[in-house]
């Protein structure tokens, strides 16, 4: 992997210097109060290298990813601006890429986006002018070739470190490595995976990634989500599309007394991180503590990932 | 074919409010085949309207008629003598038919009795499925004869997304994941190498995004 950084991203510097990276996540509020983000930033600060700011996740209207990213930067944290293809056409997407970069955003995550059916505006029209792979290619071309999708010159290229997501647990399994290869061919530089609960299956996918040499072309960060309770584990197993929660984990949560379940969830997350660190081709972890930001530090601490390096 | 579904009766009743005499006009094309807007359905809707209005003590007179196609001026002309007699026409054609009627009979309200739903076909009698979004640039060569634009809920050209589970789409366990179908098909045809080609951003100009479309056979314009 090239050690030469193409952006000023701290996340890129850590990954390219060969250090194990940690990213976290911060969901913007359903209102215009910036203090919600500032408070979450206080909980997250110094516990990871960069933090994803979700873009209307699960198709529920929230404060925009760009503005939340700016608030996060004011607090001294580095955001990973998520961008979904559901809500914007290529004109708005490229415009927002320029805007985000101009405001100081240094990382971007390219996603297709959840279908609006899941959200609070199921009657909305979806866009999907581009898909995530075409979005990766668009931002990479803007940055490295200085060209808009339409072919005109970009005057002042957006220096963004380019990421995407991949779900090794979605079907059909056999195309999940080829699909990553397509994202790499499109120009992605780092990948955050879907929450890993089934380590065996993840290991199979990762082996495929390494066998194709993709781990030498893209940084793979394994996704880790702590269960708050057995109820949450069961919900994720049964109600979240593309999620693979093995029976033994469910049983482990179920057999834990209710007041100890949160602690057990964190223990599982820490064990997962430890196993991921042993896995060939893994460059970091992405800790998604959903509406549980205060636990990211504890998980990182227990997994031996603190303090974070200064670069 | 173009699939249509009859509008809820209450909505049709509201459109007919205050009207004394109407024509319910069926279409012998697609909507006859999908059992929603042909001769038989004209009779059913007309009877329903008559009964409801009789019951309300406000009878309505209805002329029932079905023509070969409402999307063709030649056939639309055939009701020229009837249209002046009625207060409004209730077309049971697809949206194209309704508009061809409205364009021809400019002084007469033409109302839709169907919701035009999609371009598709019948799996079996009375069971219709969407297959084409008329994007204007057919990609079925690349995708094993299964259209990702019409059949993937996100119209992804480089799918599947992370929500594909056991062959089904994340939006509904009754909806097949189009990309699972595409991959199964490419595999059975020995064409999986096509999967790794990146489909570039689509040119939507041939879709409706380029404005209303037309197709002209120059050799027929003389």
PDB file of N, CA, C and O in Angstrom, chain A residues 90 112-115 117-118 126 128-134 149 167 169-172 174-176 178-179 181-183 185-186 194 212 241-243, chain B residues 153-167 170-172 177 179-180 183-184 187 192 194-204:
ATOM      1  N   UNK A  90     -26.456  13.703  -9.328  1.00  0.00           N
ATOM      2  CA  UNK A  90     -25.004  13.921  -9.454  1.00  0.00           C
ATOM      3  C   UNK A  90     -24.638  15.410  -9.369  1.00  0.00           C
ATOM      4  O   UNK A  90     -23.513  15.740  -9.017  1.00  0.00           O
ATOM      5  N   UNK A 112     -24.795   3.797  -0.991  1.00  0.00           N
ATOM      6  CA  UNK A 112     -26.036   3.848  -1.771  1.00  0.00           C
ATOM      7  C   UNK A 112     -27.138   4.474  -0.917  1.00  0.00           C
ATOM      8  O   UNK A 112     -27.881   5.332  -1.367  1.00  0.00           O
ATOM      9  N   UNK A 113     -27.260   4.019   0.318  1.00  0.00           N
ATOM     10  CA  UNK A 113     -28.287   4.555   1.224  1.00  0.00           C
ATOM     11  C   UNK A 113     -29.426   3.581   1.421  1.00  0.00           C
ATOM     12  O   UNK A 113     -29.783   2.849   0.502  1.00  0.00           O
ATOM     13  N   UNK A 114     -29.983   3.602   2.626  1.00  0.00           N
ATOM     14  CA  UNK A 114     -31.146   2.751   2.912  1.00  0.00           C
ATOM     15  C   UNK A 114     -32.328   3.228   2.080  1.00  0.00           C
ATOM     16  O   UNK A 114     -32.471   4.408   1.801  1.00  0.00           O
ATOM     17  N   UNK A 115     -33.187   2.309   1.740  1.00  0.00           N
ATOM     18  CA  UNK A 115     -34.394   2.683   0.998  1.00  0.00           C
ATOM     19  C   UNK A 115     -35.295   3.552   1.875  1.00  0.00           C
ATOM     20  O   UNK A 115     -35.378   3.348   3.089  1.00  0.00           O
ATOM     21  N   UNK A 117     -38.253   3.553   2.318  1.00  0.00           N
ATOM     22  CA  UNK A 117     -39.365   2.825   2.928  1.00  0.00           C
ATOM     23  C   UNK A 117     -39.191   2.691   4.442  1.00  0.00           C
ATOM     24  O   UNK A 117     -40.158   2.638   5.196  1.00  0.00           O
ATOM     25  N   UNK A 118     -37.919   2.625   4.887  1.00  0.00           N
ATOM     26  CA  UNK A 118     -37.653   2.386   6.307  1.00  0.00           C
ATOM     27  C   UNK A 118     -37.808   3.637   7.173  1.00  0.00           C
ATOM     28  O   UNK A 118     -37.832   3.551   8.387  1.00  0.00           O
ATOM     29  N   UNK A 126     -37.225   8.682  -4.403  1.00  0.00           N
ATOM     30  CA  UNK A 126     -35.788   8.460  -4.245  1.00  0.00           C
ATOM     31  C   UNK A 126     -35.062   8.880  -5.520  1.00  0.00           C
ATOM     32  O   UNK A 126     -35.676   9.048  -6.565  1.00  0.00           O
ATOM     33  N   UNK A 128     -31.181   7.967  -6.493  1.00  0.00           N
ATOM     34  CA  UNK A 128     -30.318   6.912  -7.033  1.00  0.00           C
ATOM     35  C   UNK A 128     -29.910   7.191  -8.483  1.00  0.00           C
ATOM     36  O   UNK A 128     -29.979   6.319  -9.347  1.00  0.00           O
ATOM     37  N   UNK A 129     -29.536   8.441  -8.740  1.00  0.00           N
ATOM     38  CA  UNK A 129     -28.980   8.806 -10.041  1.00  0.00           C
ATOM     39  C   UNK A 129     -27.680   8.018 -10.221  1.00  0.00           C
ATOM     40  O   UNK A 129     -27.380   7.520 -11.302  1.00  0.00           O
ATOM     41  N   UNK A 130     -26.924   7.910  -9.117  1.00  0.00           N
ATOM     42  CA  UNK A 130     -25.681   7.130  -9.094  1.00  0.00           C
ATOM     43  C   UNK A 130     -25.849   6.012  -8.076  1.00  0.00           C
ATOM     44  O   UNK A 130     -26.726   6.083  -7.216  1.00  0.00           O
ATOM     45  N   UNK A 131     -24.989   5.011  -8.135  1.00  0.00           N
ATOM     46  CA  UNK A 131     -24.899   4.055  -7.041  1.00  0.00           C
ATOM     47  C   UNK A 131     -23.565   4.291  -6.326  1.00  0.00           C
ATOM     48  O   UNK A 131     -22.766   5.150  -6.734  1.00  0.00           O
ATOM     49  N   UNK A 132     -23.312   3.546  -5.263  1.00  0.00           N
ATOM     50  CA  UNK A 132     -22.136   3.845  -4.445  1.00  0.00           C
ATOM     51  C   UNK A 132     -20.842   3.708  -5.248  1.00  0.00           C
ATOM     52  O   UNK A 132     -19.894   4.472  -5.052  1.00  0.00           O
ATOM     53  N   UNK A 133     -20.789   2.749  -6.151  1.00  0.00           N
ATOM     54  CA  UNK A 133     -19.567   2.525  -6.929  1.00  0.00           C
ATOM     55  C   UNK A 133     -19.329   3.690  -7.898  1.00  0.00           C
ATOM     56  O   UNK A 133     -18.203   4.182  -8.052  1.00  0.00           O
ATOM     57  N   UNK A 134     -20.393   4.152  -8.506  1.00  0.00           N
ATOM     58  CA  UNK A 134     -20.262   5.314  -9.405  1.00  0.00           C
ATOM     59  C   UNK A 134     -19.912   6.579  -8.613  1.00  0.00           C
ATOM     60  O   UNK A 134     -19.186   7.444  -9.110  1.00  0.00           O
ATOM     61  N   UNK A 149     -17.921  14.935 -13.305  1.00  0.00           N
ATOM     62  CA  UNK A 149     -18.464  13.813 -14.076  1.00  0.00           C
ATOM     63  C   UNK A 149     -18.785  14.234 -15.508  1.00  0.00           C
ATOM     64  O   UNK A 149     -18.681  13.449 -16.439  1.00  0.00           O
ATOM     65  N   UNK A 167     -20.770  -5.015   3.003  1.00  0.00           N
ATOM     66  CA  UNK A 167     -21.441  -5.931   3.916  1.00  0.00           C
ATOM     67  C   UNK A 167     -21.129  -7.365   3.534  1.00  0.00           C
ATOM     68  O   UNK A 167     -21.739  -7.913   2.617  1.00  0.00           O
ATOM     69  N   UNK A 169     -21.915  -9.916   4.917  1.00  0.00           N
ATOM     70  CA  UNK A 169     -22.952 -10.852   5.365  1.00  0.00           C
ATOM     71  C   UNK A 169     -24.206 -10.824   4.503  1.00  0.00           C
ATOM     72  O   UNK A 169     -25.131 -11.586   4.706  1.00  0.00           O
ATOM     73  N   UNK A 170     -24.246  -9.909   3.552  1.00  0.00           N
ATOM     74  CA  UNK A 170     -25.416  -9.871   2.672  1.00  0.00           C
ATOM     75  C   UNK A 170     -25.259 -10.959   1.612  1.00  0.00           C
ATOM     76  O   UNK A 170     -24.180 -11.507   1.413  1.00  0.00           O
ATOM     77  N   UNK A 171     -26.350 -11.248   0.953  1.00  0.00           N
ATOM     78  CA  UNK A 171     -26.341 -12.273  -0.093  1.00  0.00           C
ATOM     79  C   UNK A 171     -26.228 -11.609  -1.459  1.00  0.00           C
ATOM     80  O   UNK A 171     -26.530 -10.438  -1.602  1.00  0.00           O
ATOM     81  N   UNK A 172     -25.852 -12.316  -2.484  1.00  0.00           N
ATOM     82  CA  UNK A 172     -25.209 -13.627  -2.428  1.00  0.00           C
ATOM     83  C   UNK A 172     -23.757 -13.480  -1.950  1.00  0.00           C
ATOM     84  O   UNK A 172     -23.049 -12.574  -2.371  1.00  0.00           O
ATOM     85  N   UNK A 174     -21.071 -15.148  -2.480  1.00  0.00           N
ATOM     86  CA  UNK A 174     -19.935 -15.345  -3.401  1.00  0.00           C
ATOM     87  C   UNK A 174     -19.551 -14.089  -4.178  1.00  0.00           C
ATOM     88  O   UNK A 174     -18.453 -14.020  -4.717  1.00  0.00           O
ATOM     89  N   UNK A 175     -20.434 -13.089  -4.251  1.00  0.00           N
ATOM     90  CA  UNK A 175     -20.034 -11.880  -4.987  1.00  0.00           C
ATOM     91  C   UNK A 175     -19.554 -10.776  -4.048  1.00  0.00           C
ATOM     92  O   UNK A 175     -19.238  -9.674  -4.473  1.00  0.00           O
ATOM     93  N   UNK A 176     -19.488 -11.062  -2.764  1.00  0.00           N
ATOM     94  CA  UNK A 176     -19.112 -10.003  -1.815  1.00  0.00           C
ATOM     95  C   UNK A 176     -17.641  -9.614  -1.931  1.00  0.00           C
ATOM     96  O   UNK A 176     -17.302  -8.458  -1.684  1.00  0.00           O
ATOM     97  N   UNK A 178     -15.866 -10.058  -5.001  1.00  0.00           N
ATOM     98  CA  UNK A 178     -15.861  -9.341  -6.286  1.00  0.00           C
ATOM     99  C   UNK A 178     -16.455  -7.926  -6.191  1.00  0.00           C
ATOM    100  O   UNK A 178     -16.008  -7.000  -6.870  1.00  0.00           O
ATOM    101  N   UNK A 179     -17.460  -7.778  -5.339  1.00  0.00           N
ATOM    102  CA  UNK A 179     -18.058  -6.440  -5.202  1.00  0.00           C
ATOM    103  C   UNK A 179     -17.066  -5.453  -4.578  1.00  0.00           C
ATOM    104  O   UNK A 179     -16.975  -4.299  -4.989  1.00  0.00           O
ATOM    105  N   UNK A 181     -13.935  -5.757  -4.955  1.00  0.00           N
ATOM    106  CA  UNK A 181     -12.973  -5.521  -6.050  1.00  0.00           C
ATOM    107  C   UNK A 181     -13.477  -4.414  -6.979  1.00  0.00           C
ATOM    108  O   UNK A 181     -12.694  -3.592  -7.473  1.00  0.00           O
ATOM    109  N   UNK A 182     -14.783  -4.379  -7.207  1.00  0.00           N
ATOM    110  CA  UNK A 182     -15.349  -3.325  -8.052  1.00  0.00           C
ATOM    111  C   UNK A 182     -15.169  -1.956  -7.392  1.00  0.00           C
ATOM    112  O   UNK A 182     -14.868  -0.973  -8.056  1.00  0.00           O
ATOM    113  N   UNK A 183     -15.357  -1.921  -6.085  1.00  0.00           N
ATOM    114  CA  UNK A 183     -15.189  -0.650  -5.366  1.00  0.00           C
ATOM    115  C   UNK A 183     -13.725  -0.201  -5.417  1.00  0.00           C
ATOM    116  O   UNK A 183     -13.439   0.986  -5.562  1.00  0.00           O
ATOM    117  N   UNK A 185     -11.615  -0.998  -7.795  1.00  0.00           N
ATOM    118  CA  UNK A 185     -11.375  -0.558  -9.178  1.00  0.00           C
ATOM    119  C   UNK A 185     -11.942   0.848  -9.399  1.00  0.00           C
ATOM    120  O   UNK A 185     -11.391   1.636 -10.174  1.00  0.00           O
ATOM    121  N   UNK A 186     -13.024   1.166  -8.697  1.00  0.00           N
ATOM    122  CA  UNK A 186     -13.630   2.496  -8.845  1.00  0.00           C
ATOM    123  C   UNK A 186     -12.820   3.568  -8.120  1.00  0.00           C
ATOM    124  O   UNK A 186     -12.996   4.759  -8.378  1.00  0.00           O
ATOM    125  N   UNK A 194     -19.887  -3.813   7.493  1.00  0.00           N
ATOM    126  CA  UNK A 194     -21.094  -3.962   8.306  1.00  0.00           C
ATOM    127  C   UNK A 194     -20.696  -4.577   9.649  1.00  0.00           C
ATOM    128  O   UNK A 194     -19.628  -5.194   9.762  1.00  0.00           O
ATOM    129  N   UNK A 212      -7.261 -12.374  -3.083  1.00  0.00           N
ATOM    130  CA  UNK A 212      -7.248 -11.546  -4.300  1.00  0.00           C
ATOM    131  C   UNK A 212      -6.293 -10.368  -4.183  1.00  0.00           C
ATOM    132  O   UNK A 212      -6.202  -9.552  -5.099  1.00  0.00           O
ATOM    133  N   UNK A 241     -32.002  -5.774   7.835  1.00  0.00           N
ATOM    134  CA  UNK A 241     -31.604  -6.522   6.644  1.00  0.00           C
ATOM    135  C   UNK A 241     -30.084  -6.632   6.531  1.00  0.00           C
ATOM    136  O   UNK A 241     -29.371  -5.680   6.834  1.00  0.00           O
ATOM    137  N   UNK A 242     -29.619  -7.791   6.108  1.00  0.00           N
ATOM    138  CA  UNK A 242     -28.190  -7.973   5.863  1.00  0.00           C
ATOM    139  C   UNK A 242     -27.359  -8.106   7.135  1.00  0.00           C
ATOM    140  O   UNK A 242     -26.155  -7.907   7.122  1.00  0.00           O
ATOM    141  N   UNK A 243     -27.995  -8.419   8.262  1.00  0.00           N
ATOM    142  CA  UNK A 243     -27.263  -8.552   9.533  1.00  0.00           C
ATOM    143  C   UNK A 243     -27.208 -10.040   9.890  1.00  0.00           C
ATOM    144  O   UNK A 243     -28.193 -10.753   9.737  1.00  0.00           O
TER     145      UNK A 243
ATOM    146  N   UNK B 153     -34.932  -2.173  -6.158  1.00  0.00           N
ATOM    147  CA  UNK B 153     -35.686  -1.070  -5.532  1.00  0.00           C
ATOM    148  C   UNK B 153     -34.919   0.235  -5.557  1.00  0.00           C
ATOM    149  O   UNK B 153     -35.494   1.305  -5.429  1.00  0.00           O
ATOM    150  N   UNK B 154     -33.583   0.144  -5.687  1.00  0.00           N
ATOM    151  CA  UNK B 154     -32.769   1.352  -5.753  1.00  0.00           C
ATOM    152  C   UNK B 154     -32.217   1.571  -7.167  1.00  0.00           C
ATOM    153  O   UNK B 154     -31.359   2.434  -7.354  1.00  0.00           O
ATOM    154  N   UNK B 155     -32.655   0.763  -8.116  1.00  0.00           N
ATOM    155  CA  UNK B 155     -32.172   0.862  -9.504  1.00  0.00           C
ATOM    156  C   UNK B 155     -30.644   0.869  -9.576  1.00  0.00           C
ATOM    157  O   UNK B 155     -30.054   1.594 -10.380  1.00  0.00           O
ATOM    158  N   UNK B 156     -30.000   0.068  -8.734  1.00  0.00           N
ATOM    159  CA  UNK B 156     -28.537   0.056  -8.715  1.00  0.00           C
ATOM    160  C   UNK B 156     -27.992  -0.666  -9.944  1.00  0.00           C
ATOM    161  O   UNK B 156     -28.428  -1.768 -10.263  1.00  0.00           O
ATOM    162  N   UNK B 157     -27.040  -0.039 -10.597  1.00  0.00           N
ATOM    163  CA  UNK B 157     -26.441  -0.671 -11.776  1.00  0.00           C
ATOM    164  C   UNK B 157     -25.243  -1.531 -11.401  1.00  0.00           C
ATOM    165  O   UNK B 157     -24.768  -2.317 -12.208  1.00  0.00           O
ATOM    166  N   UNK B 158     -24.736  -1.343 -10.189  1.00  0.00           N
ATOM    167  CA  UNK B 158     -23.629  -2.177  -9.713  1.00  0.00           C
ATOM    168  C   UNK B 158     -24.021  -2.801  -8.374  1.00  0.00           C
ATOM    169  O   UNK B 158     -23.350  -2.618  -7.373  1.00  0.00           O
ATOM    170  N   UNK B 159     -25.122  -3.485  -8.378  1.00  0.00           N
ATOM    171  CA  UNK B 159     -25.620  -4.082  -7.153  1.00  0.00           C
ATOM    172  C   UNK B 159     -24.977  -5.426  -6.887  1.00  0.00           C
ATOM    173  O   UNK B 159     -24.040  -5.806  -7.590  1.00  0.00           O
ATOM    174  N   UNK B 160     -25.474  -6.180  -5.894  1.00  0.00           N
ATOM    175  CA  UNK B 160     -26.574  -5.827  -5.006  1.00  0.00           C
ATOM    176  C   UNK B 160     -26.083  -4.977  -3.844  1.00  0.00           C
ATOM    177  O   UNK B 160     -24.894  -4.948  -3.545  1.00  0.00           O
ATOM    178  N   UNK B 161     -27.015  -4.286  -3.183  1.00  0.00           N
ATOM    179  CA  UNK B 161     -26.640  -3.506  -2.004  1.00  0.00           C
ATOM    180  C   UNK B 161     -26.483  -4.455  -0.820  1.00  0.00           C
ATOM    181  O   UNK B 161     -26.625  -5.665  -0.951  1.00  0.00           O
ATOM    182  N   UNK B 162     -26.221  -3.888   0.335  1.00  0.00           N
ATOM    183  CA  UNK B 162     -25.989  -4.709   1.522  1.00  0.00           C
ATOM    184  C   UNK B 162     -27.261  -5.215   2.172  1.00  0.00           C
ATOM    185  O   UNK B 162     -27.210  -5.848   3.215  1.00  0.00           O
ATOM    186  N   UNK B 163     -28.383  -4.955   1.566  1.00  0.00           N
ATOM    187  CA  UNK B 163     -29.652  -5.369   2.177  1.00  0.00           C
ATOM    188  C   UNK B 163     -30.245  -6.620   1.567  1.00  0.00           C
ATOM    189  O   UNK B 163     -31.350  -7.034   1.930  1.00  0.00           O
ATOM    190  N   UNK B 164     -29.515  -7.241   0.631  1.00  0.00           N
ATOM    191  CA  UNK B 164     -30.021  -8.445  -0.025  1.00  0.00           C
ATOM    192  C   UNK B 164     -29.884  -9.649   0.912  1.00  0.00           C
ATOM    193  O   UNK B 164     -28.792  -9.975   1.351  1.00  0.00           O
ATOM    194  N   UNK B 165     -31.009 -10.257   1.247  1.00  0.00           N
ATOM    195  CA  UNK B 165     -30.983 -11.361   2.196  1.00  0.00           C
ATOM    196  C   UNK B 165     -31.756 -12.554   1.651  1.00  0.00           C
ATOM    197  O   UNK B 165     -32.932 -12.426   1.341  1.00  0.00           O
ATOM    198  N   UNK B 166     -31.077 -13.675   1.545  1.00  0.00           N
ATOM    199  CA  UNK B 166     -31.689 -14.918   1.067  1.00  0.00           C
ATOM    200  C   UNK B 166     -32.498 -14.694  -0.224  1.00  0.00           C
ATOM    201  O   UNK B 166     -33.615 -15.181  -0.368  1.00  0.00           O
ATOM    202  N   UNK B 167     -31.924 -13.917  -1.114  1.00  0.00           N
ATOM    203  CA  UNK B 167     -32.571 -13.714  -2.410  1.00  0.00           C
ATOM    204  C   UNK B 167     -33.672 -12.681  -2.418  1.00  0.00           C
ATOM    205  O   UNK B 167     -34.306 -12.450  -3.452  1.00  0.00           O
ATOM    206  N   UNK B 170     -34.398  -5.843   0.620  1.00  0.00           N
ATOM    207  CA  UNK B 170     -34.552  -5.334   1.984  1.00  0.00           C
ATOM    208  C   UNK B 170     -35.896  -4.646   2.205  1.00  0.00           C
ATOM    209  O   UNK B 170     -36.339  -4.517   3.333  1.00  0.00           O
ATOM    210  N   UNK B 171     -36.536  -4.184   1.126  1.00  0.00           N
ATOM    211  CA  UNK B 171     -37.767  -3.426   1.362  1.00  0.00           C
ATOM    212  C   UNK B 171     -38.968  -4.324   1.656  1.00  0.00           C
ATOM    213  O   UNK B 171     -39.949  -3.880   2.229  1.00  0.00           O
ATOM    214  N   UNK B 172     -38.881  -5.585   1.241  1.00  0.00           N
ATOM    215  CA  UNK B 172     -40.051  -6.455   1.389  1.00  0.00           C
ATOM    216  C   UNK B 172     -39.639  -7.903   1.133  1.00  0.00           C
ATOM    217  O   UNK B 172     -39.099  -8.207   0.081  1.00  0.00           O
ATOM    218  N   UNK B 177     -34.695  -9.987  -4.856  1.00  0.00           N
ATOM    219  CA  UNK B 177     -33.555  -9.099  -5.094  1.00  0.00           C
ATOM    220  C   UNK B 177     -33.159  -9.261  -6.560  1.00  0.00           C
ATOM    221  O   UNK B 177     -32.784 -10.359  -6.999  1.00  0.00           O
ATOM    222  N   UNK B 179     -30.654  -8.253  -8.133  1.00  0.00           N
ATOM    223  CA  UNK B 179     -29.247  -8.592  -8.345  1.00  0.00           C
ATOM    224  C   UNK B 179     -28.954 -10.046  -8.021  1.00  0.00           C
ATOM    225  O   UNK B 179     -28.076 -10.656  -8.625  1.00  0.00           O
ATOM    226  N   UNK B 180     -29.709 -10.621  -7.078  1.00  0.00           N
ATOM    227  CA  UNK B 180     -29.571 -12.070  -6.863  1.00  0.00           C
ATOM    228  C   UNK B 180     -30.006 -12.803  -8.136  1.00  0.00           C
ATOM    229  O   UNK B 180     -29.335 -13.722  -8.598  1.00  0.00           O
ATOM    230  N   UNK B 183     -27.319 -12.372 -10.829  1.00  0.00           N
ATOM    231  CA  UNK B 183     -26.124 -13.179 -10.578  1.00  0.00           C
ATOM    232  C   UNK B 183     -26.410 -14.663 -10.840  1.00  0.00           C
ATOM    233  O   UNK B 183     -25.626 -15.355 -11.491  1.00  0.00           O
ATOM    234  N   UNK B 184     -27.558 -15.141 -10.358  1.00  0.00           N
ATOM    235  CA  UNK B 184     -27.926 -16.544 -10.618  1.00  0.00           C
ATOM    236  C   UNK B 184     -27.955 -16.822 -12.114  1.00  0.00           C
ATOM    237  O   UNK B 184     -27.492 -17.849 -12.589  1.00  0.00           O
ATOM    238  N   UNK B 187     -24.507 -16.655 -13.781  1.00  0.00           N
ATOM    239  CA  UNK B 187     -23.771 -17.870 -13.408  1.00  0.00           C
ATOM    240  C   UNK B 187     -24.217 -19.043 -14.278  1.00  0.00           C
ATOM    241  O   UNK B 187     -23.403 -19.762 -14.839  1.00  0.00           O
ATOM    242  N   UNK B 192     -20.333 -14.886 -15.621  1.00  0.00           N
ATOM    243  CA  UNK B 192     -20.087 -14.134 -14.399  1.00  0.00           C
ATOM    244  C   UNK B 192     -19.008 -13.062 -14.559  1.00  0.00           C
ATOM    245  O   UNK B 192     -18.937 -12.134 -13.766  1.00  0.00           O
ATOM    246  N   UNK B 194     -18.996 -10.806 -16.526  1.00  0.00           N
ATOM    247  CA  UNK B 194     -19.683  -9.525 -16.764  1.00  0.00           C
ATOM    248  C   UNK B 194     -19.978  -8.790 -15.464  1.00  0.00           C
ATOM    249  O   UNK B 194     -20.140  -7.577 -15.459  1.00  0.00           O
ATOM    250  N   UNK B 195     -20.079  -9.556 -14.356  1.00  0.00           N
ATOM    251  CA  UNK B 195     -20.407  -8.911 -13.086  1.00  0.00           C
ATOM    252  C   UNK B 195     -19.337  -7.902 -12.666  1.00  0.00           C
ATOM    253  O   UNK B 195     -19.636  -6.870 -12.086  1.00  0.00           O
ATOM    254  N   UNK B 196     -18.089  -8.227 -12.979  1.00  0.00           N
ATOM    255  CA  UNK B 196     -17.016  -7.359 -12.487  1.00  0.00           C
ATOM    256  C   UNK B 196     -16.790  -6.106 -13.339  1.00  0.00           C
ATOM    257  O   UNK B 196     -16.012  -5.242 -12.962  1.00  0.00           O
ATOM    258  N   UNK B 197     -17.461  -6.027 -14.470  1.00  0.00           N
ATOM    259  CA  UNK B 197     -17.375  -4.777 -15.238  1.00  0.00           C
ATOM    260  C   UNK B 197     -18.171  -3.707 -14.497  1.00  0.00           C
ATOM    261  O   UNK B 197     -19.322  -3.943 -14.107  1.00  0.00           O
ATOM    262  N   UNK B 198     -17.559  -2.564 -14.297  1.00  0.00           N
ATOM    263  CA  UNK B 198     -18.294  -1.483 -13.630  1.00  0.00           C
ATOM    264  C   UNK B 198     -19.220  -0.816 -14.644  1.00  0.00           C
ATOM    265  O   UNK B 198     -18.778  -0.398 -15.709  1.00  0.00           O
ATOM    266  N   UNK B 199     -20.482  -0.770 -14.288  1.00  0.00           N
ATOM    267  CA  UNK B 199     -21.419  -0.051 -15.158  1.00  0.00           C
ATOM    268  C   UNK B 199     -21.283   1.434 -14.822  1.00  0.00           C
ATOM    269  O   UNK B 199     -21.483   1.846 -13.686  1.00  0.00           O
ATOM    270  N   UNK B 200     -20.934   2.246 -15.805  1.00  0.00           N
ATOM    271  CA  UNK B 200     -20.732   3.675 -15.522  1.00  0.00           C
ATOM    272  C   UNK B 200     -22.051   4.366 -15.188  1.00  0.00           C
ATOM    273  O   UNK B 200     -23.127   3.811 -15.412  1.00  0.00           O
ATOM    274  N   UNK B 201     -21.935   5.566 -14.665  1.00  0.00           N
ATOM    275  CA  UNK B 201     -23.125   6.357 -14.339  1.00  0.00           C
ATOM    276  C   UNK B 201     -24.036   6.405 -15.560  1.00  0.00           C
ATOM    277  O   UNK B 201     -23.580   6.601 -16.686  1.00  0.00           O
ATOM    278  N   UNK B 202     -25.302   6.210 -15.314  1.00  0.00           N
ATOM    279  CA  UNK B 202     -26.243   6.111 -16.428  1.00  0.00           C
ATOM    280  C   UNK B 202     -26.517   7.475 -17.062  1.00  0.00           C
ATOM    281  O   UNK B 202     -26.488   8.498 -16.391  1.00  0.00           O
ATOM    282  N   UNK B 203     -26.771   7.442 -18.359  1.00  0.00           N
ATOM    283  CA  UNK B 203     -27.222   8.644 -19.062  1.00  0.00           C
ATOM    284  C   UNK B 203     -28.745   8.628 -19.033  1.00  0.00           C
ATOM    285  O   UNK B 203     -29.380   7.864 -19.754  1.00  0.00           O
ATOM    286  N   UNK B 204     -29.297   9.461 -18.173  1.00  0.00           N
ATOM    287  CA  UNK B 204     -30.763   9.431 -17.985  1.00  0.00           C
ATOM    288  C   UNK B 204     -31.506  10.290 -18.997  1.00  0.00           C
ATOM    289  O   UNK B 204     -32.713  10.473 -18.889  1.00  0.00           O
TER     290      UNK B 204
END
